[in-house]
Short mmCIF file of C-alpha atoms and ligand atoms in Angstrom, two decimals:
data_model
loop_
_atom_site.label_atom_id
_atom_site.label_comp_id
_atom_site.label_asym_id
_atom_site.label_seq_id
_atom_site.Cartn_x
_atom_site.Cartn_y
_atom_site.Cartn_z
CA MET A 139 59.54 -10.32 33.68
CA PHE A 140 58.60 -7.32 31.57
CA GLY A 141 58.66 -3.59 32.19
CA ARG A 142 56.92 -1.96 35.17
CA GLY A 143 57.32 -5.12 37.29
CA ILE A 144 54.83 -7.05 35.18
CA GLU A 145 55.17 -10.85 35.37
CA LEU A 146 54.79 -12.51 31.97
CA LYS A 147 53.91 -16.19 31.81
CA SER A 148 55.14 -18.83 29.36
CA PRO A 149 52.46 -20.81 27.49
CA GLU A 150 53.08 -23.70 29.93
CA GLN A 151 52.60 -21.37 32.89
CA VAL A 152 49.34 -20.09 31.43
CA VAL A 153 48.16 -23.72 31.22
CA ALA A 154 49.05 -24.06 34.90
CA MET A 155 47.04 -20.92 35.65
CA ARG A 156 44.09 -22.45 33.78
CA ARG A 157 44.05 -25.25 36.36
CA ALA A 158 43.67 -22.67 39.14
CA GLY A 159 41.08 -20.79 37.08
CA LEU A 160 38.98 -23.91 36.59
CA VAL A 161 38.92 -24.58 40.33
CA VAL A 162 37.60 -21.05 40.85
CA ALA A 163 35.01 -21.61 38.12
CA HIS A 164 33.80 -24.82 39.74
CA ALA A 165 33.68 -23.25 43.20
CA LEU A 166 31.62 -20.33 41.90
CA ASP A 167 29.30 -22.72 40.04
CA ALA A 168 28.70 -24.61 43.28
CA VAL A 169 28.01 -21.39 45.17
CA ARG A 170 25.72 -20.05 42.45
CA ALA A 171 23.65 -23.24 42.53
CA ALA A 172 23.28 -22.99 46.31
CA ILE A 173 22.20 -19.36 46.48
CA ALA A 174 18.57 -19.10 47.59
CA PRO A 175 16.47 -17.32 50.20
CA GLY A 176 17.26 -18.74 53.65
CA VAL A 177 20.89 -19.66 52.92
CA THR A 178 23.62 -17.98 54.98
CA THR A 179 26.77 -16.54 53.50
CA ALA A 180 28.78 -18.80 55.86
CA GLU A 181 27.16 -21.82 54.21
CA LEU A 182 28.26 -20.52 50.81
CA ASP A 183 31.78 -20.04 52.16
CA ALA A 184 31.89 -23.63 53.42
CA LEU A 185 30.70 -24.89 50.05
CA ALA A 186 33.40 -22.94 48.21
CA HIS A 187 36.02 -24.21 50.66
CA ASP A 188 34.88 -27.82 50.13
CA THR A 189 35.07 -27.38 46.35
CA ILE A 190 38.54 -25.84 46.46
CA ARG A 191 39.82 -28.63 48.71
CA ALA A 192 38.15 -31.35 46.61
CA HIS A 193 40.20 -30.15 43.63
CA GLY A 194 43.43 -30.27 45.61
CA ALA A 195 43.71 -26.49 45.59
CA THR A 196 44.12 -23.95 48.37
CA SER A 197 42.44 -20.62 49.01
CA ASN A 198 44.25 -17.35 48.35
CA PHE A 199 41.52 -15.34 50.08
CA LEU A 200 41.67 -17.09 53.47
CA HIS A 201 44.00 -15.11 55.76
CA TYR A 202 44.71 -12.60 52.95
CA GLY A 203 46.47 -9.61 54.46
CA ALA A 204 47.57 -11.53 57.55
CA GLU A 205 50.54 -10.22 59.48
CA PRO A 206 51.69 -10.59 63.07
CA GLY A 207 48.69 -9.72 65.25
CA VAL A 208 46.36 -9.41 62.26
CA PRO A 209 44.43 -12.54 61.19
CA GLY A 210 43.70 -11.41 57.65
CA PHE A 211 40.52 -12.12 55.68
CA PRO A 212 38.43 -14.79 57.44
CA GLY A 213 36.75 -16.47 54.44
CA VAL A 214 37.56 -18.26 51.18
CA ILE A 215 35.01 -16.09 49.37
CA CYS A 216 33.90 -12.49 49.70
CA THR A 217 30.12 -12.25 49.96
CA SER A 218 28.89 -8.72 49.32
CA VAL A 219 25.13 -8.26 49.65
CA ASN A 220 23.03 -5.37 48.31
CA ASP A 221 24.82 -2.10 49.18
CA GLU A 222 28.05 -3.99 49.88
CA VAL A 223 30.36 -3.49 46.89
CA VAL A 224 33.24 -5.89 47.59
CA HIS A 225 35.11 -7.70 50.39
CA GLY A 226 32.03 -8.68 52.42
CA ILE A 227 32.82 -11.28 55.10
CA PRO A 228 30.83 -14.55 55.04
CA GLY A 229 28.91 -15.15 58.25
CA PRO A 230 25.46 -15.64 59.76
CA ARG A 231 23.71 -13.27 57.36
CA VAL A 232 20.67 -14.99 55.85
CA LEU A 233 19.93 -14.22 52.20
CA ARG A 234 16.42 -13.00 51.54
CA ASP A 235 14.22 -12.95 48.45
CA GLY A 236 15.08 -9.81 46.47
CA ASP A 237 18.69 -9.55 47.66
CA VAL A 238 21.63 -9.44 45.30
CA ILE A 239 24.94 -11.01 46.27
CA SER A 240 28.35 -10.79 44.68
CA VAL A 241 30.67 -13.69 45.35
CA ASP A 242 34.39 -13.26 44.80
CA CYS A 243 36.56 -16.38 44.92
CA GLY A 244 40.16 -17.33 44.35
CA ALA A 245 42.29 -20.46 44.41
CA ILE A 246 45.92 -21.53 44.14
CA VAL A 247 47.14 -24.60 42.23
CA ASP A 248 50.89 -25.34 42.12
CA GLY A 249 51.60 -21.76 43.15
CA TRP A 250 49.45 -20.19 40.41
CA HIS A 251 46.46 -18.02 41.29
CA GLY A 252 42.95 -17.64 39.86
CA ASP A 253 40.45 -14.93 40.80
CA ALA A 254 36.86 -14.40 39.64
CA ALA A 255 33.55 -12.95 40.84
CA ILE A 256 29.89 -13.36 39.99
CA THR A 257 26.78 -11.49 41.06
CA VAL A 258 23.66 -13.54 41.69
CA GLU A 259 20.04 -12.52 42.18
CA VAL A 260 18.36 -14.09 45.20
CA GLY A 261 14.83 -15.00 44.18
CA GLU A 262 13.05 -12.09 42.50
CA VAL A 263 14.94 -8.78 42.49
CA ARG A 264 13.77 -5.31 41.53
CA PRO A 265 13.99 -4.73 37.75
CA GLU A 266 16.69 -2.07 38.13
CA VAL A 267 18.80 -4.49 40.16
CA HIS A 268 18.41 -7.17 37.48
CA THR A 269 19.58 -4.66 34.87
CA LEU A 270 22.51 -3.58 37.07
CA VAL A 271 23.69 -7.18 37.33
CA ALA A 272 23.38 -7.75 33.58
CA GLU A 273 25.07 -4.49 32.63
CA THR A 274 27.99 -5.11 34.99
CA GLU A 275 28.55 -8.52 33.43
CA ARG A 276 28.27 -6.96 29.97
CA ALA A 277 30.94 -4.41 30.96
CA LEU A 278 33.23 -7.24 32.07
CA TRP A 279 32.99 -8.88 28.66
CA ALA A 280 33.37 -5.55 26.89
CA GLY A 281 36.64 -5.17 28.76
CA ILE A 282 37.75 -8.71 27.97
CA VAL A 283 37.18 -8.36 24.22
CA ALA A 284 38.87 -4.95 24.17
CA GLY A 285 42.12 -6.69 25.05
CA ALA A 286 44.51 -8.05 22.42
CA PRO A 287 48.26 -8.08 21.87
CA GLY A 288 49.37 -4.62 20.77
CA ARG A 289 46.53 -2.89 22.57
CA ARG A 290 46.91 -1.34 26.00
CA VAL A 291 45.36 -1.75 29.42
CA GLY A 292 43.65 1.62 28.92
CA ASP A 293 41.70 0.07 26.03
CA ILE A 294 40.21 -2.43 28.49
CA SER A 295 39.47 0.32 31.02
CA HIS A 296 37.88 2.54 28.42
CA ALA A 297 35.71 -0.28 27.07
CA ILE A 298 34.40 -1.03 30.57
CA GLU A 299 33.71 2.65 31.24
CA ARG A 300 31.93 3.10 27.91
CA SER A 301 29.87 -0.02 28.37
CA VAL A 302 28.65 1.12 31.79
CA GLN A 303 28.01 4.69 30.68
CA SER A 304 26.10 3.59 27.60
CA ALA A 305 23.83 1.46 29.81
CA GLY A 306 22.48 4.31 31.92
CA SER A 307 23.21 6.34 35.02
CA TYR A 308 25.49 4.10 37.07
CA GLY A 309 28.44 4.61 39.37
CA ILE A 310 31.75 2.88 38.75
CA ALA A 311 33.07 2.13 42.24
CA ASP A 312 35.80 4.57 43.12
CA GLY A 313 39.21 3.32 44.26
CA TYR A 314 39.01 -0.31 43.13
CA THR A 315 40.55 -1.86 40.03
CA GLY A 316 41.42 -5.12 38.35
CA HIS A 317 45.02 -6.31 38.46
CA GLY A 318 47.72 -8.53 37.11
CA ILE A 319 47.70 -12.06 38.51
CA GLY A 320 50.07 -15.04 38.46
CA THR A 321 52.40 -16.22 41.21
CA ALA A 322 50.49 -13.81 43.46
CA MET A 323 46.84 -12.81 43.39
CA HIS A 324 47.48 -9.09 43.10
CA GLN A 325 50.26 -8.02 40.74
CA ALA A 326 51.09 -5.14 38.46
CA PRO A 327 49.53 -3.64 36.49
CA ASP A 328 46.34 -2.14 37.87
CA VAL A 329 43.40 -2.54 35.48
CA PRO A 330 41.17 0.47 36.17
CA ASN A 331 37.49 0.44 35.25
CA VAL A 332 37.75 3.91 33.74
CA GLY A 333 40.45 5.12 31.41
CA ARG A 334 41.64 6.38 28.11
CA PRO A 335 42.23 4.19 25.06
CA GLY A 336 45.84 3.77 23.98
CA LYS A 337 47.17 4.48 27.48
CA GLY A 338 48.78 2.24 30.06
CA PRO A 339 50.91 -0.89 29.77
CA LYS A 340 50.92 -2.74 26.48
CA ILE A 341 49.06 -6.05 26.28
CA VAL A 342 51.37 -8.86 25.16
CA PRO A 343 51.07 -12.67 25.08
CA GLY A 344 51.83 -13.98 28.57
CA LEU A 345 50.14 -11.08 30.34
CA VAL A 346 47.36 -12.35 32.60
CA LEU A 347 44.90 -9.88 34.06
CA ALA A 348 41.95 -10.00 36.44
CA VAL A 349 39.32 -7.75 34.85
CA GLU A 350 36.63 -6.74 37.35
CA PRO A 351 34.07 -3.96 36.98
CA MET A 352 32.29 -2.92 40.21
CA VAL A 353 29.18 -0.89 39.44
CA THR A 354 26.55 0.82 41.61
CA LEU A 355 23.00 2.04 41.06
CA GLY A 356 24.03 5.40 42.50
CA SER A 357 27.21 7.22 43.41
CA PRO A 358 30.69 5.70 42.94
CA ASP A 359 31.60 6.77 46.50
CA ASN A 360 32.23 3.98 49.00
CA ARG A 361 33.76 3.35 52.41
CA THR A 362 35.09 0.45 54.44
CA THR A 363 32.96 -0.54 57.44
CA GLU A 364 34.03 -1.19 61.04
CA ASP A 365 34.86 -4.83 60.25
CA GLN A 366 37.88 -3.45 58.32
CA TRP A 367 36.92 -5.33 55.15
CA THR A 368 33.39 -4.79 53.87
CA VAL A 369 33.15 -1.96 51.34
CA VAL A 370 29.72 -0.32 51.13
CA THR A 371 28.34 2.47 49.00
CA VAL A 372 28.11 5.79 50.82
CA ASP A 373 24.63 6.50 49.42
CA GLY A 374 23.28 3.02 50.19
CA SER A 375 22.77 2.17 46.53
CA TRP A 376 23.17 -1.47 45.54
CA ALA A 377 26.18 -2.78 43.66
CA ALA A 378 27.29 -5.58 41.35
CA HIS A 379 30.73 -7.08 40.68
CA TRP A 380 31.87 -9.45 37.94
CA GLU A 381 35.41 -10.68 37.40
CA HIS A 382 37.43 -13.06 35.26
CA THR A 383 41.10 -13.93 34.98
CA VAL A 384 41.99 -13.53 31.29
CA THR A 385 44.92 -13.82 28.88
CA TRP A 386 45.33 -12.97 25.20
CA THR A 387 47.35 -14.29 22.26
CA GLU A 388 47.56 -13.25 18.63
CA GLU A 389 44.74 -15.72 18.02
CA GLY A 390 42.27 -14.39 20.56
CA ALA A 391 41.36 -14.56 24.26
CA TRP A 392 41.29 -17.29 26.91
CA VAL A 393 39.10 -16.71 29.94
CA LEU A 394 40.89 -18.85 32.51
CA THR A 395 38.14 -18.69 35.14
CA ALA A 396 35.23 -19.57 32.82
CA VAL A 397 34.27 -23.25 32.71
CA ASP A 398 34.22 -23.13 28.90
CA GLY A 399 37.30 -20.90 28.71
CA GLY A 400 35.04 -18.12 27.46
CA ARG A 401 34.14 -19.91 24.22
CA ALA A 402 30.43 -19.03 24.18
CA GLN A 403 30.65 -15.39 25.20
CA LEU A 404 33.69 -14.70 23.02
CA ALA A 405 31.94 -16.22 20.00
CA ALA A 406 28.86 -14.07 20.66
CA LEU A 407 31.12 -11.01 20.69
CA GLY A 408 33.05 -11.99 17.57
CA VAL A 409 36.36 -12.75 19.30
CA ALA A 410 38.21 -16.02 18.80
CA TYR A 411 38.72 -18.42 21.67
CA ALA A 412 42.47 -18.93 22.01
CA GLY A 413 42.58 -21.47 24.81
CA ASN A 414 44.42 -24.71 25.17
CA ASP A 415 41.65 -26.84 26.66
CA ALA A 416 41.26 -30.40 25.55
MG1 MG B 37 38.34 -11.26 42.96
MG1 MG B 38 40.57 -9.53 41.67
#
């Protein structure tokens, strides 16, 4: 352990987390390939569940938040469509041409957690929605490459905020952040999507964070609906969400939930890949 209740992982434990991250990556790949007009979000959930099970992993989303008398989250993925920001429940909703859907997925392997999210366009979306999706993903990678040993969590937050603000007039969803991850899905520290450089916990080797910008076409204000889970924008504007589980060494970054470990995107952004993949 480290200060502020932060769980630091050994290099061997990070390798174990990579196994969980890869399962998440494969599940999201399967879901992405299946997204099309006419598909229900329940079908996507079943596909993710099949993929997680096929890799010998378990879901950390299913029954999340359960306690006596409370069943917890009912899916293995969150499917958040259009004005839904995060935590949408998979079900009978049929995707239509022009929709946008964010899919958040997690998995556990040998007690280690992975967590990632993608946003996918269904058929042909409005141009501003296409740009929203691209800019939110760009903000994720801006946050990832802002991390390095010796820097601070606020450097990641600030990079995300600057990336979004430089892209245009967007909202950064209020009240939701990234987080530490390891032997539990949600750990210290919080990784806000706005912040000041040089502030917050120091980034050190062995720190593993879920970085996850949530961006709207309108106001950052949101609320939870009657189902107790789905978070929607108050103004009805559409939203996007991208997330990766990431760690850093003196050599560079390792994106544990990217199939390629982040190699391609990191190279494009001038940051070394510091993974341990074969
Ligand atoms: Mg997530
Ligand atoms: Mg997360």
